[in-house]
Amino acid sequence: MEHAGLADGELDAESADWLRRLSASDGAPRVEAERELYARLVRIALAEVNRRSGSTPVTGQELTDIAHQAAGDAMLAILAKLAEFRGESRFITWAYRFVILEVSSKLGRHYWRNPPVALDTGQWERLPDRLGVDPQRHAEAAGILAEVRRVVDDELTPHQRRVFVAIVVDGIPLDALAARLGLRRNAIYKVIFDARLKIRSSLVAKGYLDKPGMEQR
Amino acid sequence: MSDLDRLDRFLRTDPRDVGCGEAMAVLHIYAELAAAGQDPAARYPGVGAHLAACGPCSENFAGLLVAVTSG
């Protein structure tokens, strides 16, 4: 497989065939290509929800339904963005990206139908597990955990604190929180990124961590 | 790896990290390079840095890689 990075106009034969058929003005070949692509998207979506089934509270028929919804929405997005395909990968890889991202997003939204932990719960007693710092094994653990809590309480804005507690303390999946708060996942990630910087800086200042971290981007 | 090493690894940030949006925009290229046995992080170091730090995006990458390699 040696397709990634092809310049425009250098499509491999299979990708060119997909584009030709999906763009055909003649209805029958186009419908057949759409049917074939949709079948592939459904297969990939079903495999993906199955692969993720151990890490989501969504189960059973709901998972199957999510897979079919993801395939349908991915199909619509692919057809709407067909002209944006630049041949930087095989067409089918580009198409599969849509369905994988749809599965991820939909699992995030469905998380709230039966969430194992509610938003704003704040399970601080689980922080040692979350951060992998065992007070039984490290005399410094109590100080580290207290400093993390202090930074979160004193140095983060209410919004940053809410996001940090949801993701890091309560273990709510990023896609689920993004769906609940109506934010892009990148916005959530940036909050956590900045919180990591602040916490590490503070732990270094207190002497718990001894090497400088990387600079902020 | 000790507990403190794990904590340090979680807290460390990479200035090359491009964030979720940029990483997901090229995920198809990244996955195809990986499936071809190449090193996609060499071509997209910022995406590699992001996938190393962002569990959800890393999960998307893993899913796409499985999809690509399974046909």
Coordinates of N, CA, C and O in Angstrom, one line a residue, chain A residues 156-157 159-160 163-164 167 174 177-178 183-198 215-217, chain B residues 13-15 17-21 50 53-54 57:
Chain A
L156 N -7.4 27.4 38.1 CA -8.2 27.2 36.9 C -9.5 28.0 36.9 O -10.0 28.2 38.0
T157 N -10.0 28.4 35.8 CA -11.3 29.1 35.8 C -12.4 28.1 36.0 O -12.2 26.9 35.9
H159 N -14.8 27.2 34.2 CA -15.0 26.4 33.1 C -13.9 25.3 33.0 O -14.1 24.1 32.7
Q160 N -12.6 25.8 33.1 CA -11.5 24.9 33.1 C -11.6 23.8 34.1 O -11.3 22.6 33.9
V163 N -14.2 21.2 33.3 CA -13.7 20.3 32.2 C -12.7 19.3 32.8 O -12.8 18.1 32.6
F164 N -11.8 19.8 33.6 CA -10.7 19.0 34.2 C -11.3 17.9 35.1 O -11.0 16.7 35.0
I167 N -13.2 15.2 32.9 CA -12.3 14.3 32.1 C -11.3 13.5 33.0 O -11.2 12.3 32.9
L174 N -14.0 12.1 26.5 CA -13.9 13.5 25.9 C -15.1 13.8 24.9 O -15.6 14.9 24.9
L177 N -18.2 14.5 26.8 CA -18.3 15.8 27.4 C -18.5 16.9 26.4 O -19.2 17.9 26.6
A178 N -17.8 16.7 25.2 CA -17.9 17.7 24.1 C -19.4 17.8 23.7 O -20.0 18.9 23.5
L183 N -19.4 21.7 22.9 CA -18.0 22.2 22.5 C -17.4 21.3 21.5 O -17.7 20.1 21.4
R184 N -16.5 21.8 20.7 CA -15.6 21.0 19.9 C -14.7 20.2 20.8 O -14.2 20.7 21.8
R185 N -14.3 19.0 20.3 CA -13.4 18.2 21.2 C -12.1 18.9 21.3 O -11.4 18.8 22.4
N186 N -11.7 19.7 20.3 CA -10.4 20.4 20.4 C -10.4 21.4 21.6 O -9.4 21.6 22.2
A187 N -11.6 22.0 21.8 CA -11.7 23.0 22.9 C -11.5 22.3 24.2 O -10.9 22.8 25.2
I188 N -12.1 21.1 24.4 CA -11.9 20.3 25.6 C -10.4 20.0 25.8 O -9.9 20.1 26.9
Y189 N -9.8 19.5 24.7 CA -8.4 19.0 24.7 C -7.5 20.2 25.2 O -6.6 20.0 26.0
K190 N -7.8 21.4 24.6 CA -6.9 22.5 25.0 C -7.0 22.9 26.5 O -6.0 23.2 27.1
V191 N -8.2 22.7 27.0 CA -8.4 23.0 28.5 C -7.5 22.0 29.3 O -6.8 22.4 30.2
I192 N -7.6 20.7 28.9 CA -6.8 19.7 29.6 C -5.3 20.0 29.4 O -4.5 19.8 30.3
F193 N -4.9 20.3 28.1 CA -3.5 20.6 27.8 C -3.0 21.7 28.7 O -1.9 21.6 29.3
D194 N -3.8 22.8 28.8 CA -3.3 23.9 29.7 C -3.3 23.6 31.1 O -2.4 24.0 31.9
A195 N -4.3 22.8 31.6 CA -4.3 22.3 33.0 C -3.0 21.5 33.3 O -2.4 21.6 34.4
R196 N -2.7 20.6 32.3 CA -1.5 19.8 32.5 C -0.3 20.6 32.7 O 0.6 20.4 33.6
L197 N -0.2 21.7 31.9 CA 1.0 22.6 32.0 C 1.0 23.3 33.4 O 2.1 23.3 34.0
K198 N -0.1 23.8 33.8 CA -0.1 24.5 35.1 C 0.2 23.5 36.2 O 0.9 23.9 37.2
E215 N 7.8 23.3 26.5 CA 7.2 24.7 26.5 C 5.8 24.6 25.9 O 5.5 23.7 25.1
Q216 N 5.0 25.6 26.2 CA 3.7 25.7 25.7 C 3.7 26.0 24.2 O 4.6 26.7 23.8
R217 N 2.8 25.3 23.4 CA 2.8 25.6 22.0 C 2.2 27.0 21.7 O 1.5 27.5 22.5
Chain B
T13 N 3.7 18.2 28.2 CA 3.0 18.6 27.0 C 4.1 18.8 25.9 O 5.2 19.2 26.2
D14 N 3.7 18.5 24.7 CA 4.6 18.6 23.6 C 4.2 19.8 22.7 O 3.1 19.9 22.3
P15 N 5.2 20.7 22.5 CA 4.8 21.9 21.8 C 4.5 21.7 20.3 O 3.9 22.5 19.6
D17 N 2.4 19.4 19.4 CA 1.0 18.8 19.5 C 0.1 19.8 18.7 O -0.1 20.9 19.1
V18 N -0.6 19.3 17.6 CA -1.4 20.1 16.8 C -2.8 20.2 17.2 O -3.6 21.0 16.7
G19 N -3.2 19.4 18.2 CA -4.6 19.4 18.7 C -5.5 18.5 17.9 O -5.1 17.9 16.8
C20 N -6.7 18.3 18.3 CA -7.6 17.3 17.8 C -8.0 17.6 16.3 O -8.0 16.8 15.5
G21 N -8.3 18.9 16.1 CA -8.8 19.3 14.7 C -7.9 19.0 13.6 O -8.2 18.3 12.6
H50 N 0.3 14.6 19.0 CA -1.1 14.7 19.5 C -1.6 13.3 19.8 O -2.3 13.1 20.9
A53 N -0.7 11.9 23.1 CA -1.3 12.5 24.3 C -2.8 12.5 24.4 O -3.3 12.6 25.5
C54 N -3.5 12.3 23.3 CA -4.9 12.4 23.3 C -5.5 11.0 23.1 O -5.5 10.5 22.0
C57 N -8.4 10.7 20.3 CA -7.9 10.7 18.9 C -7.1 9.5 18.6 O -7.2 9.0 17.5

